[in-house]
CSV table of C-alpha atoms and ligand atoms in Angstrom, one decimal:
chain,number,residue,atom,x,y,z
I,95,UNK,CA,21.2,0.4,8.1
I,96,UNK,CA,23.4,0.3,5.2
I,97,UNK,CA,21.9,1.2,1.8
I,98,UNK,CA,25.0,1.5,0.1
I,99,UNK,CA,24.1,-1.0,-2.2
I,100,UNK,CA,21.7,0.9,-4.1
I,101,UNK,CA,22.9,3.1,-6.6
I,102,UNK,CA,26.5,2.2,-6.3
I,103,UNK,CA,26.3,-1.4,-7.5
I,104,UNK,CA,23.2,-1.2,-9.6
I,105,UNK,CA,23.2,-4.3,-11.1
I,106,UNK,CA,22.5,-8.2,-10.3
I,107,UNK,CA,24.7,-10.5,-11.8
I,108,UNK,CA,23.8,-14.1,-12.3
I,109,UNK,CA,25.5,-17.2,-14.1
I,110,UNK,CA,23.4,-20.3,-14.7
I,111,UNK,CA,23.1,-22.0,-11.3
I,112,UNK,CA,23.1,-25.7,-9.7
I,113,UNK,CA,20.1,-26.7,-8.0
I,114,UNK,CA,19.9,-24.7,-4.6
I,115,UNK,CA,19.9,-26.2,-1.3
I,116,UNK,CA,19.7,-24.8,2.6
I,117,UNK,CA,18.1,-22.4,4.8
I,118,UNK,CA,17.1,-19.0,3.9
I,119,UNK,CA,15.4,-16.6,6.7
I,120,UNK,CA,12.5,-14.6,5.6
I,121,UNK,CA,11.9,-11.1,6.6
I,122,UNK,CA,9.7,-8.6,7.8
I,123,UNK,CA,6.8,-7.5,5.2
I,124,UNK,CA,7.5,-4.3,3.6
I,125,UNK,CA,3.8,-3.7,2.7
I,126,UNK,CA,3.2,-4.1,6.4
I,127,UNK,CA,5.8,-2.5,7.9
I,128,UNK,CA,5.2,1.0,5.8
I,129,UNK,CA,1.8,1.0,7.1
I,130,UNK,CA,2.8,0.3,10.9
I,131,UNK,CA,5.0,3.1,10.9
I,132,UNK,CA,2.2,5.5,9.6
I,133,UNK,CA,-0.1,4.2,12.2
I,134,UNK,CA,2.3,5.0,14.7
I,135,UNK,CA,1.4,8.8,13.7
I,136,UNK,CA,-1.9,8.0,15.5
I,137,UNK,CA,-0.1,8.3,19.6
I,138,UNK,CA,1.9,10.6,21.0
I,139,UNK,CA,5.2,9.0,22.5
I,140,UNK,CA,7.5,5.9,21.7
I,141,UNK,CA,6.5,3.3,19.6
I,142,UNK,CA,8.8,0.1,18.8
I,143,UNK,CA,8.7,-2.0,15.8
I,144,UNK,CA,10.8,-5.3,15.7
I,145,UNK,CA,11.5,-7.5,12.5
I,146,UNK,CA,12.1,-4.5,10.4
I,147,UNK,CA,13.7,-5.5,6.9
I,148,UNK,CA,16.8,-3.7,6.1
I,149,UNK,CA,15.5,-1.8,2.6
I,150,UNK,CA,15.3,1.3,1.0
I,151,UNK,CA,11.6,1.7,1.1
I,152,UNK,CA,11.8,1.6,4.9
I,153,UNK,CA,14.3,4.1,5.1
I,154,UNK,CA,12.1,6.5,2.8
I,155,UNK,CA,9.1,6.1,5.2
I,156,UNK,CA,11.4,7.0,8.0
I,157,UNK,CA,12.5,10.3,6.1
I,158,UNK,CA,8.8,11.1,5.6
I,159,UNK,CA,8.1,10.8,9.3
I,160,UNK,CA,11.0,12.7,10.1
I,161,UNK,CA,9.9,15.5,7.7
I,162,UNK,CA,6.8,15.4,9.9
I,163,UNK,CA,8.8,15.8,13.2
I,164,UNK,CA,9.0,12.5,14.3
I,165,UNK,CA,12.5,11.1,15.4
I,166,UNK,CA,13.2,7.4,14.2
I,167,UNK,CA,16.0,5.5,15.6
I,168,UNK,CA,17.2,2.3,13.3
I,169,UNK,CA,19.3,-0.6,14.4
I,170,UNK,CA,19.1,-4.2,14.1
I,171,UNK,CA,15.9,-4.8,12.4
I,172,UNK,CA,14.5,-2.5,15.1
I,173,UNK,CA,12.8,0.8,14.6
I,174,UNK,CA,12.1,3.4,17.6
I,175,UNK,CA,9.9,6.0,16.7
I,176,UNK,CA,9.1,8.6,18.8
I,177,UNK,CA,6.2,10.7,18.1
I,178,UNK,CA,5.6,14.3,19.4
I,179,UNK,CA,2.6,16.0,20.5
I,180,UNK,CA,2.4,18.3,17.4
I,181,UNK,CA,3.4,17.3,13.9
I,182,UNK,CA,3.7,19.0,10.9
I,183,UNK,CA,0.8,17.4,9.2
I,184,UNK,CA,2.2,17.6,5.2
I,185,UNK,CA,3.8,15.1,2.9
I,186,UNK,CA,6.2,16.9,0.5
I,187,UNK,CA,6.1,15.7,-3.0
I,188,UNK,CA,9.7,15.0,-3.0
I,189,UNK,CA,9.2,12.0,-0.7
I,190,UNK,CA,5.8,11.1,-1.8
I,191,UNK,CA,7.0,10.8,-5.6
I,192,UNK,CA,9.5,8.5,-4.4
I,193,UNK,CA,7.2,6.1,-2.9
I,194,UNK,CA,3.4,5.9,-3.3
I,195,UNK,CA,2.9,4.3,-0.3
I,196,UNK,CA,3.2,7.4,1.4
I,197,UNK,CA,-0.2,8.4,0.8
I,198,UNK,CA,-1.0,6.2,3.9
I,199,UNK,CA,-0.3,8.8,6.1
I,200,UNK,CA,-3.5,10.2,4.9
I,201,UNK,CA,-5.9,8.5,7.3
I,202,UNK,CA,-3.8,8.6,10.4
I,203,UNK,CA,-3.3,12.4,10.5
I,204,UNK,CA,-7.1,13.0,9.6
I,205,UNK,CA,-8.1,10.7,12.4
I,206,UNK,CA,-5.7,12.6,14.8
I,207,UNK,CA,-5.3,15.9,13.9
I,208,UNK,CA,-8.5,16.6,11.6
I,209,UNK,CA,-6.2,17.7,8.8
I,210,UNK,CA,-3.4,16.7,6.4
I,211,UNK,CA,-1.8,17.8,3.3
I,212,UNK,CA,-0.1,15.2,1.0
I,213,UNK,CA,1.3,15.4,-2.3
I,214,UNK,CA,-0.7,13.4,-4.9
I,215,UNK,CA,1.2,10.5,-6.0
I,216,UNK,CA,1.8,9.9,-9.7
I,217,UNK,CA,1.5,7.4,-11.7
I,218,UNK,CA,4.1,4.4,-11.9
I,219,UNK,CA,5.4,1.7,-14.0
I,220,UNK,CA,2.2,-0.4,-13.3
I,221,UNK,CA,-0.1,2.5,-14.7
I,222,UNK,CA,-2.0,5.5,-13.2
I,223,UNK,CA,-3.1,3.8,-9.5
I,224,UNK,CA,-5.8,6.5,-8.6
I,225,UNK,CA,-6.6,7.0,-5.2
I,226,UNK,CA,-10.4,7.7,-5.7
I,227,UNK,CA,-11.4,4.8,-3.1
I,228,UNK,CA,-9.3,6.2,-0.4
I,229,UNK,CA,-10.9,9.5,-0.7
I,230,UNK,CA,-14.2,8.6,-0.9
I,231,UNK,CA,-14.1,6.3,1.8
I,232,UNK,CA,-12.4,8.8,4.2
I,233,UNK,CA,-15.5,11.2,2.9
I,234,UNK,CA,-18.1,8.9,4.4
I,235,UNK,CA,-16.6,9.8,7.7
I,236,UNK,CA,-16.9,13.3,7.0
I,237,UNK,CA,-13.6,14.2,5.6
I,238,UNK,CA,-13.6,16.9,3.0
I,239,UNK,CA,-11.0,17.8,0.1
I,240,UNK,CA,-9.1,20.0,-2.2
I,241,UNK,CA,-6.5,19.7,-4.3
I,242,UNK,CA,-4.2,22.6,-5.4
I,243,UNK,CA,-0.5,22.7,-6.9
I,244,UNK,CA,0.0,18.6,-6.8
I,245,UNK,CA,-1.0,18.6,-3.5
I,246,UNK,CA,-4.7,17.4,-1.7
I,247,UNK,CA,-5.6,19.0,1.3
I,248,UNK,CA,-7.8,17.2,3.7
I,249,UNK,CA,-9.8,18.7,6.6
I,250,UNK,CA,-12.5,17.2,9.2
I,251,UNK,CA,-13.9,19.1,11.8
I,252,UNK,CA,-15.3,16.0,13.4
I,253,UNK,CA,-15.1,12.4,11.9
I,254,UNK,CA,-18.1,10.3,12.5
I,255,UNK,CA,-18.1,6.6,12.5
I,256,UNK,CA,-20.2,5.5,9.3
I,257,UNK,CA,-20.9,2.6,6.6
I,258,UNK,CA,-18.0,2.7,4.3
I,259,UNK,CA,-18.7,0.7,1.0
I,260,UNK,CA,-15.4,-0.1,-1.0
I,261,UNK,CA,-16.2,-1.0,-4.6
I,262,UNK,CA,-13.0,-3.0,-4.5
I,263,UNK,CA,-11.1,-4.0,-1.9
I,264,UNK,CA,-8.3,-2.1,-2.2
I,265,UNK,CA,-5.5,-2.5,0.1
I,266,UNK,CA,-4.2,0.9,0.5
I,267,UNK,CA,-8.1,2.4,0.8
I,268,UNK,CA,-8.6,-0.4,3.4
I,269,UNK,CA,-5.5,1.0,5.5
I,270,UNK,CA,-6.4,4.7,5.1
I,271,UNK,CA,-9.8,4.2,6.4
I,272,UNK,CA,-9.3,2.0,9.1
I,273,UNK,CA,-6.4,4.7,10.5
I,274,UNK,CA,-8.9,7.7,10.5
I,275,UNK,CA,-12.0,5.3,11.6
I,276,UNK,CA,-10.0,4.5,15.0
I,277,UNK,CA,-10.5,7.7,16.0
I,278,UNK,CA,-13.9,8.6,14.7
I,279,UNK,CA,-17.2,9.1,17.1
I,280,UNK,CA,-18.8,6.1,17.0
I,281,UNK,CA,-18.8,3.0,15.0
I,282,UNK,CA,-17.6,2.6,11.6
I,283,UNK,CA,-18.2,-0.4,9.0
I,284,UNK,CA,-16.2,-1.2,6.5
I,285,UNK,CA,-17.9,-3.3,3.6
I,286,UNK,CA,-15.7,-5.3,1.3
I,287,UNK,CA,-12.5,-4.6,2.8
I,288,UNK,CA,-9.0,-5.9,1.6
I,289,UNK,CA,-8.4,-9.2,3.7
I,290,UNK,CA,-4.7,-9.3,2.9
I,291,UNK,CA,-2.4,-10.8,6.1
I,292,UNK,CA,-0.8,-7.0,6.2
I,293,UNK,CA,-4.3,-5.6,6.6
I,294,UNK,CA,-4.6,-8.4,9.3
I,295,UNK,CA,-1.2,-7.0,10.9
I,296,UNK,CA,-2.4,-3.5,11.0
I,297,UNK,CA,-5.5,-4.3,12.7
I,298,UNK,CA,-3.5,-6.5,15.5
I,299,UNK,CA,-1.3,-3.3,15.9
I,300,UNK,CA,-3.9,-0.7,16.1
I,301,UNK,CA,-5.8,-2.9,18.9
I,302,UNK,CA,-2.4,-3.0,20.9
I,303,UNK,CA,-2.3,0.4,20.5
I,304,UNK,CA,-6.1,0.6,22.0
I,305,UNK,CA,-8.3,0.9,19.1
I,306,UNK,CA,-11.3,-1.4,18.9
I,307,UNK,CA,-11.1,-3.4,15.5
I,308,UNK,CA,-12.7,-6.3,14.5
I,309,UNK,CA,-14.2,-8.6,11.8
I,310,UNK,CA,-18.1,-9.0,11.8
I,311,UNK,CA,-18.7,-11.6,9.1
I,312,UNK,CA,-16.9,-10.2,6.0
I,313,UNK,CA,-16.9,-6.9,7.1
I,314,UNK,CA,-14.6,-4.6,9.5
I,315,UNK,CA,-16.0,-2.8,12.4
I,316,UNK,CA,-14.3,-0.2,14.3
I,317,UNK,CA,-15.5,1.6,17.4
I,318,UNK,CA,-13.7,5.1,17.7
I,319,UNK,CA,-11.8,5.7,20.8
I,320,UNK,CA,-10.8,9.0,22.3
I,321,UNK,CA,-7.2,8.2,22.5
I,322,UNK,CA,-4.6,5.9,21.4
I,323,UNK,CA,-1.3,4.8,22.9
I,324,UNK,CA,2.0,3.2,21.8
I,325,UNK,CA,1.4,-0.6,21.8
I,326,UNK,CA,3.4,-2.0,24.7
I,327,UNK,CA,6.8,-2.5,23.6
I,328,UNK,CA,8.8,-5.3,25.4
I,329,UNK,CA,11.0,-6.0,22.5
I,330,UNK,CA,9.0,-4.3,20.0
I,331,UNK,CA,5.7,-5.2,17.6
I,332,UNK,CA,6.9,-8.1,15.6
I,333,UNK,CA,6.2,-7.0,11.9
I,334,UNK,CA,4.7,-10.5,10.1
I,335,UNK,CA,7.0,-12.2,7.9
I,336,UNK,CA,7.1,-11.1,4.2
I,337,UNK,CA,4.9,-13.4,1.8
I,338,UNK,CA,6.4,-12.0,-1.2
I,339,UNK,CA,9.8,-12.4,-0.2
I,340,UNK,CA,9.3,-16.0,0.2
I,341,UNK,CA,7.4,-16.2,-3.0
I,342,UNK,CA,10.5,-15.0,-4.4
I,343,UNK,CA,12.8,-18.0,-3.2
I,344,UNK,CA,10.0,-20.3,-4.1
I,345,UNK,CA,10.7,-19.3,-7.5
I,346,UNK,CA,14.2,-19.6,-7.3
I,347,UNK,CA,14.1,-23.1,-6.4
I,348,UNK,CA,11.1,-23.8,-8.8
I,349,UNK,CA,13.2,-22.8,-11.5
I,350,UNK,CA,16.8,-24.0,-10.4
I,351,UNK,CA,15.6,-27.1,-8.6
I,352,UNK,CA,16.9,-28.5,-5.3
I,353,UNK,CA,15.6,-28.2,-1.6
I,354,UNK,CA,15.1,-25.1,0.3
I,355,UNK,CA,13.8,-24.2,3.7
I,356,UNK,CA,12.3,-20.7,3.9
I,357,UNK,CA,12.4,-20.2,7.7
I,358,UNK,CA,9.6,-18.0,9.3
I,359,UNK,CA,7.3,-18.4,6.1
I,360,UNK,CA,3.8,-18.7,6.9
I,361,UNK,CA,1.8,-20.8,5.0
I,362,UNK,CA,-1.7,-19.4,5.9
I,363,UNK,CA,-0.6,-16.3,4.5
I,364,UNK,CA,0.2,-17.9,0.9
I,365,UNK,CA,-2.2,-21.0,0.8
I,366,UNK,CA,-3.0,-20.3,-2.8
I,367,UNK,CA,0.3,-19.8,-3.9
I,368,UNK,CA,1.3,-23.1,-2.7
I,369,UNK,CA,-1.7,-24.8,-4.2
I,370,UNK,CA,-0.5,-23.3,-7.6
I,371,UNK,CA,2.8,-24.3,-7.2
I,372,UNK,CA,1.9,-27.8,-6.0
I,373,UNK,CA,-0.2,-28.0,-9.2
I,374,UNK,CA,2.9,-27.0,-11.0
I,375,UNK,CA,5.0,-30.0,-9.3
I,376,UNK,CA,6.9,-28.4,-6.2
I,377,UNK,CA,6.6,-30.6,-3.5
I,378,UNK,CA,6.2,-28.1,-0.4
I,379,UNK,CA,5.9,-29.4,3.2
I,380,UNK,CA,4.6,-27.1,5.9
I,381,UNK,CA,6.4,-27.0,9.2
I,382,UNK,CA,6.5,-25.6,12.5
I,383,UNK,CA,9.6,-22.9,11.6
I,384,UNK,CA,8.5,-22.3,8.0
I,385,UNK,CA,8.4,-24.3,4.8
I,386,UNK,CA,10.1,-27.1,2.8
I,387,UNK,CA,10.3,-26.9,-0.9
I,388,UNK,CA,11.5,-29.3,-3.0
I,389,UNK,CA,11.8,-29.4,-6.8
I,390,UNK,CA,13.6,-32.6,-8.8
I,391,UNK,CA,12.2,-32.4,-12.1
I,392,UNK,CA,11.1,-29.6,-14.7
I,393,UNK,CA,7.8,-28.1,-13.8
I,394,UNK,CA,4.6,-28.2,-15.3
I,395,UNK,CA,2.6,-25.3,-16.9
I,396,UNK,CA,-0.8,-24.0,-15.2
I,397,UNK,CA,-3.1,-21.1,-15.7
I,398,UNK,CA,-2.8,-18.2,-13.3
I,399,UNK,CA,-5.3,-15.6,-12.4
I,400,UNK,CA,-4.6,-12.9,-10.1
I,401,UNK,CA,-7.3,-11.5,-7.7
I,402,UNK,CA,-7.2,-9.9,-4.2
I,403,UNK,CA,-6.8,-11.8,-1.0
I,404,UNK,CA,-7.2,-14.8,-0.6
I,405,UNK,CA,-6.8,-15.1,-4.3
I,406,UNK,CA,-3.0,-15.6,-6.1
I,407,UNK,CA,-1.7,-11.8,-5.1
I,408,UNK,CA,-0.6,-9.9,-8.6
I,409,UNK,CA,2.8,-9.4,-6.5
I,410,UNK,CA,3.3,-13.2,-7.1
I,411,UNK,CA,2.8,-13.1,-11.0
I,412,UNK,CA,6.1,-12.0,-12.3
I,413,UNK,CA,7.5,-15.1,-10.3
I,414,UNK,CA,5.0,-17.4,-11.7
I,415,UNK,CA,5.5,-15.7,-15.1
I,416,UNK,CA,9.3,-16.4,-14.6
I,417,UNK,CA,8.6,-20.0,-13.6
I,418,UNK,CA,6.4,-20.7,-16.7
I,419,UNK,CA,9.2,-19.8,-19.1
I,420,UNK,CA,10.7,-22.8,-18.7
I,421,UNK,CA,7.9,-24.9,-17.6
I,422,UNK,CA,6.7,-27.8,-19.8
I,423,UNK,CA,3.5,-26.6,-21.6
I,424,UNK,CA,1.6,-23.6,-22.2
I,425,UNK,CA,0.1,-21.1,-19.4
I,426,UNK,CA,-2.2,-18.4,-19.4
I,427,UNK,CA,-1.9,-15.5,-17.2
I,428,UNK,CA,-4.6,-13.0,-16.4
I,429,UNK,CA,-3.8,-10.1,-14.4
I,430,UNK,CA,-7.0,-8.2,-12.5
I,431,UNK,CA,-5.4,-6.1,-10.5
I,432,UNK,CA,-2.9,-3.9,-12.1
I,433,UNK,CA,-3.6,-4.1,-15.9
I,434,UNK,CA,-0.4,-2.5,-16.9
I,435,UNK,CA,1.7,-4.9,-14.8
I,436,UNK,CA,3.3,-6.4,-18.1
I,437,UNK,CA,6.2,-4.5,-19.1
I,438,UNK,CA,8.9,-6.9,-17.8
I,439,UNK,CA,7.6,-9.3,-20.3
I,440,UNK,CA,9.6,-7.4,-22.9
I,441,UNK,CA,12.6,-8.4,-20.5
I,442,UNK,CA,12.1,-11.9,-20.4
I,443,UNK,CA,11.5,-12.3,-24.2
I,444,UNK,CA,15.1,-11.2,-24.2
I,445,UNK,CA,16.3,-13.7,-22.4
I,446,UNK,CA,14.4,-16.1,-25.1
I,447,UNK,CA,11.1,-16.5,-23.4
I,448,UNK,CA,8.2,-17.2,-25.5
I,449,UNK,CA,5.3,-14.9,-24.4
I,450,UNK,CA,2.4,-13.3,-26.2
I,451,UNK,CA,0.5,-10.5,-24.6
I,452,UNK,CA,-3.1,-9.6,-25.4
I,453,UNK,CA,-4.7,-6.9,-22.9
I,454,UNK,CA,-4.1,-8.0,-19.2
I,455,UNK,CA,-3.7,-11.7,-20.5
I,456,UNK,CA,-0.5,-13.4,-21.4
I,457,UNK,CA,0.3,-16.8,-22.9
I,458,UNK,CA,3.4,-18.4,-21.7
I,459,UNK,CA,4.9,-21.3,-24.1
I,460,UNK,CA,7.7,-23.3,-22.0
I,461,UNK,CA,11.1,-23.3,-23.5
I,462,UNK,CA,13.9,-25.5,-22.9
I,463,UNK,CA,15.9,-23.0,-21.6
I,464,UNK,CA,16.3,-19.3,-21.0
I,465,UNK,CA,19.7,-17.4,-22.3
I,466,UNK,CA,21.2,-14.9,-20.2
I,467,UNK,CA,21.2,-11.6,-21.5
I,468,UNK,CA,21.4,-7.8,-20.1
I,469,UNK,CA,18.0,-6.6,-18.8
I,470,UNK,CA,16.0,-4.0,-16.7
I,471,UNK,CA,14.4,-4.0,-13.8
I,472,UNK,CA,11.3,-1.5,-14.0
I,473,UNK,CA,9.7,-2.2,-10.6
I,474,UNK,CA,10.7,-4.3,-7.2
I,475,UNK,CA,8.7,-7.6,-8.1
I,476,UNK,CA,9.2,-7.7,-11.9
I,477,UNK,CA,13.0,-6.9,-11.0
I,478,UNK,CA,13.4,-9.8,-8.7
I,479,UNK,CA,11.7,-12.2,-11.0
I,480,UNK,CA,14.3,-11.2,-13.7
I,481,UNK,CA,16.8,-12.2,-11.2
I,482,UNK,CA,15.4,-15.4,-10.5
I,483,UNK,CA,14.7,-15.9,-14.3
I,484,UNK,CA,18.7,-15.3,-14.7
I,485,UNK,CA,19.8,-17.9,-12.4
I,486,UNK,CA,18.1,-20.9,-14.6
I,487,UNK,CA,19.4,-18.9,-18.2
I,488,UNK,CA,22.4,-20.0,-19.5
I,489,UNK,CA,25.6,-18.0,-19.7
I,490,UNK,CA,25.5,-14.4,-18.0
I,491,UNK,CA,22.4,-12.4,-17.0
I,492,UNK,CA,22.9,-8.8,-15.9
I,493,UNK,CA,19.4,-7.0,-14.1
I,494,UNK,CA,19.9,-3.5,-14.2
I,495,UNK,CA,18.0,-1.0,-11.9
I,496,UNK,CA,18.8,-3.0,-9.1
I,497,UNK,CA,17.8,0.3,-7.1
I,498,UNK,CA,14.3,-0.7,-7.7
I,499,UNK,CA,14.7,-4.4,-6.0
I,500,UNK,CA,16.4,-2.7,-3.1
I,501,UNK,CA,13.2,-0.9,-2.3
I,502,UNK,CA,11.7,-4.2,-0.7
I,503,UNK,CA,14.7,-6.7,-0.7
I,504,UNK,CA,17.2,-6.7,1.9
I,505,UNK,CA,20.4,-8.3,0.7
I,506,UNK,CA,18.7,-10.7,-2.0
I,507,UNK,CA,22.0,-11.7,-3.8
I,508,UNK,CA,23.4,-12.7,-0.3
I,509,UNK,CA,20.6,-14.6,0.6
I,510,UNK,CA,20.5,-16.5,-3.2
I,511,UNK,CA,24.1,-17.0,-2.8
I,512,UNK,CA,23.7,-18.5,0.5
I,513,UNK,CA,21.4,-21.2,-1.4
I,514,UNK,CA,24.3,-21.9,-3.6
I,515,UNK,CA,23.5,-19.6,-6.7
I,516,UNK,CA,25.9,-17.8,-8.6
I,517,UNK,CA,24.8,-14.3,-7.8
I,518,UNK,CA,26.7,-11.1,-7.4
I,519,UNK,CA,26.3,-7.2,-7.1
I,520,UNK,CA,28.2,-4.9,-9.8
U,687,EPU,N1,-7.5,1.7,-7.1
U,687,EPU,C1,-8.1,2.4,-7.6
U,687,EPU,N2,-8.6,3.4,-6.8
U,687,EPU,C2,-8.1,3.6,-5.4
U,687,EPU,C3,-7.3,2.4,-5.0
U,687,EPU,C4,-6.8,1.5,-6.1
U,687,EPU,O1,-8.4,2.4,-8.6
U,687,EPU,O2,-8.3,4.8,-4.8
U,687,EPU,C5,-7.2,0.4,-8.0
U,687,EPU,C6,-5.8,0.3,-8.4
U,687,EPU,O3,-5.2,1.2,-9.4
U,687,EPU,C7,-5.3,-1.3,-8.6
U,687,EPU,C8,-6.3,-1.9,-7.6
U,687,EPU,O4,-7.0,-1.0,-7.3
U,687,EPU,O5,-5.8,-1.2,-9.7
U,687,EPU,C9,-5.6,-2.5,-6.6
U,687,EPU,O6,-5.2,-1.4,-5.5
U,687,EPU,P1,-4.8,-1.5,-4.0
U,687,EPU,O7,-5.1,-0.4,-3.7
U,687,EPU,O8,-5.4,-2.8,-3.7
U,687,EPU,O9,-3.1,-1.8,-3.7
U,687,EPU,P2,-2.1,-0.5,-3.2
U,687,EPU,O10,-2.6,-0.4,-2.0
U,687,EPU,O11,-1.9,0.5,-4.2
U,687,EPU,C10,-0.8,-2.9,-2.2
U,687,EPU,C11,0.6,-3.2,-2.4
U,687,EPU,C12,0.9,-3.5,-3.7
U,687,EPU,C13,0.1,-4.7,-3.9
U,687,EPU,C14,-1.2,-4.2,-3.9
U,687,EPU,C15,-2.3,-5.3,-4.3
U,687,EPU,C16,1.8,-1.5,-0.6
U,687,EPU,C17,2.6,-0.3,-0.2
U,687,EPU,N3,1.7,-2.0,-1.9
U,687,EPU,O12,-0.9,-1.5,-3.2
U,687,EPU,O13,2.5,-4.1,-3.5
U,687,EPU,O14,0.3,-5.1,-5.2
U,687,EPU,O15,-1.4,-3.7,-2.6
U,687,EPU,O16,-1.9,-6.3,-3.0
U,687,EPU,O17,1.3,-2.4,0.3
U,687,EPU,C18,4.9,-4.3,-4.2
U,687,EPU,O18,5.4,-4.4,-2.7
U,687,EPU,O19,5.6,-4.1,-5.1
U,687,EPU,C19,3.5,-3.5,-4.3
U,687,EPU,C20,3.1,-3.0,-5.6
C-alpha cells in the first residue's frame, strides 16, 4: 500500500467542475474493516481479508496489531493477518491517540486472554466521545477496570454471558461487547444494540470464525464458544462496501449535476439516504451491480435529522449540509449523535454559504453558488464534504489537512477526476 499522498501533498485543489459522468468503484468500508481486523485477535492462525481499502486508518490498525505481536501483510486490497498463540495485550497511547477506533481491541483481548491494557482515547474534533458504555457493557460480563497513567487496565477471570443493556445503541460499545461475549461462558443478550451494516458484517465474520451470534427480535444473542478459528479463507473474507464513500460521490453528483454509476454501492445499507436525496430531487436507480444517480436540475432543500441506523447517519450529514448550501430553499439540520460535529460549517461560510447554527441545529439557506476559498479539513467526513463543495464553487478551492481525508478515502481525487471533476493534490 502506498500512503505517500498523506503529508507530502496535503491539499486538495478544486476548480469549478462541469456535470460529472462515468462509473466509480466503491471500496471496502473503513468502519467495518477496522473492526474485522480487531476480531482477528480472537483466534490464533492466519486470517485473510479482501476488499480492504488502501487508507491510512487501515495502516494504523496494522501498526497496532503489529505492536501486539501480529504479522500483517498488505497487498492488492488484501490483508493476511497472522495471529500467534501469545500476544502482547497492550495498546499504546501513541497509536490509540491517532485513531480512536483502536479501543475496539479491548473486547477481543478480554474475550481471548481475560486481560487488556489500552490507552484511553482523548477527545477529538466531534467532542469528548466517552467510552463509559463500552466499560459498563463489559462489566456486565464480569470484567473489572482500573485506570492509571492514562491507560485503562481490564481483567476478567471468567467472562460470563449476561443481559447487557445499552442505554444508547453505540456502535463501538456493541462491537466491543460482541467480541468479548463470543468467548464468554453461556448466553449473552444485548438489548438495544447498534444495527449499522458494519455491525452485520462483524457478526457474519465472527460466525464464520465459529461464533454463535444471531438476532432474536431486536436483541442480539451470543452463545459463547470455547474456541474460535480463522474464517475459511478462499479468496479472503470480503469487507462490505463503504456506504459513506458512496454518499460522498452521491453528494458530488448532487452538487455538480450529471449521471454517475456507483459500482458496488448497496442500496439496502443506505435506504434512508436514498429517500432523502430523492426528496431533494436526485434520481436514483438501484441496479444489481450498484446505484445510478442522475441530477439534471438544482436540488431542493430538505430537513435533516441524524439518528442511529436505520436513521440518517451522522457521517452523511456534512455531505447533506454541503448539498443544502446551494439547494433552493431552507433546510434545518439537527445533529443528534455527535453534538460537536458542526465545526466545518465555519469553513463552508468562508465559501459563501448561508448557515446559522444554534446548539445542535443548523439552518442552511441555499445560495445560487459558492465561491472558492482556502479552507481546512478537521476530520475525515467534513474534509470530504469541503472537497465536494469545492467542485461546485466558482474559482479555486483549496482544502488543507488532506491527511484527515486520507484516513478514510482511497484516492478521492483520482476517483473524482475519473468522473470529469477538476481536482488535483498539491
Ligand atoms: N457514546 C457515549 N459513551 C460511549 C460510547 C458512545 O456517550 O461509551 C456516545 C458518543 O459520544 C456519541 C454517540 O454515543 O455521541 C455515538 O457513538 P458510537 O459509539 O455509536 O460511535 P463510535 O463507535 O465512536 C462509529 C464510527 C463513526 C460514526 C459513529 C456513528 C467507527 C470507527 N466510527 O463511531 O464514524 O460516526 O459510529 O455511526 O466505526 C467516521 O467514519 O468518520 C466516523 C466518525
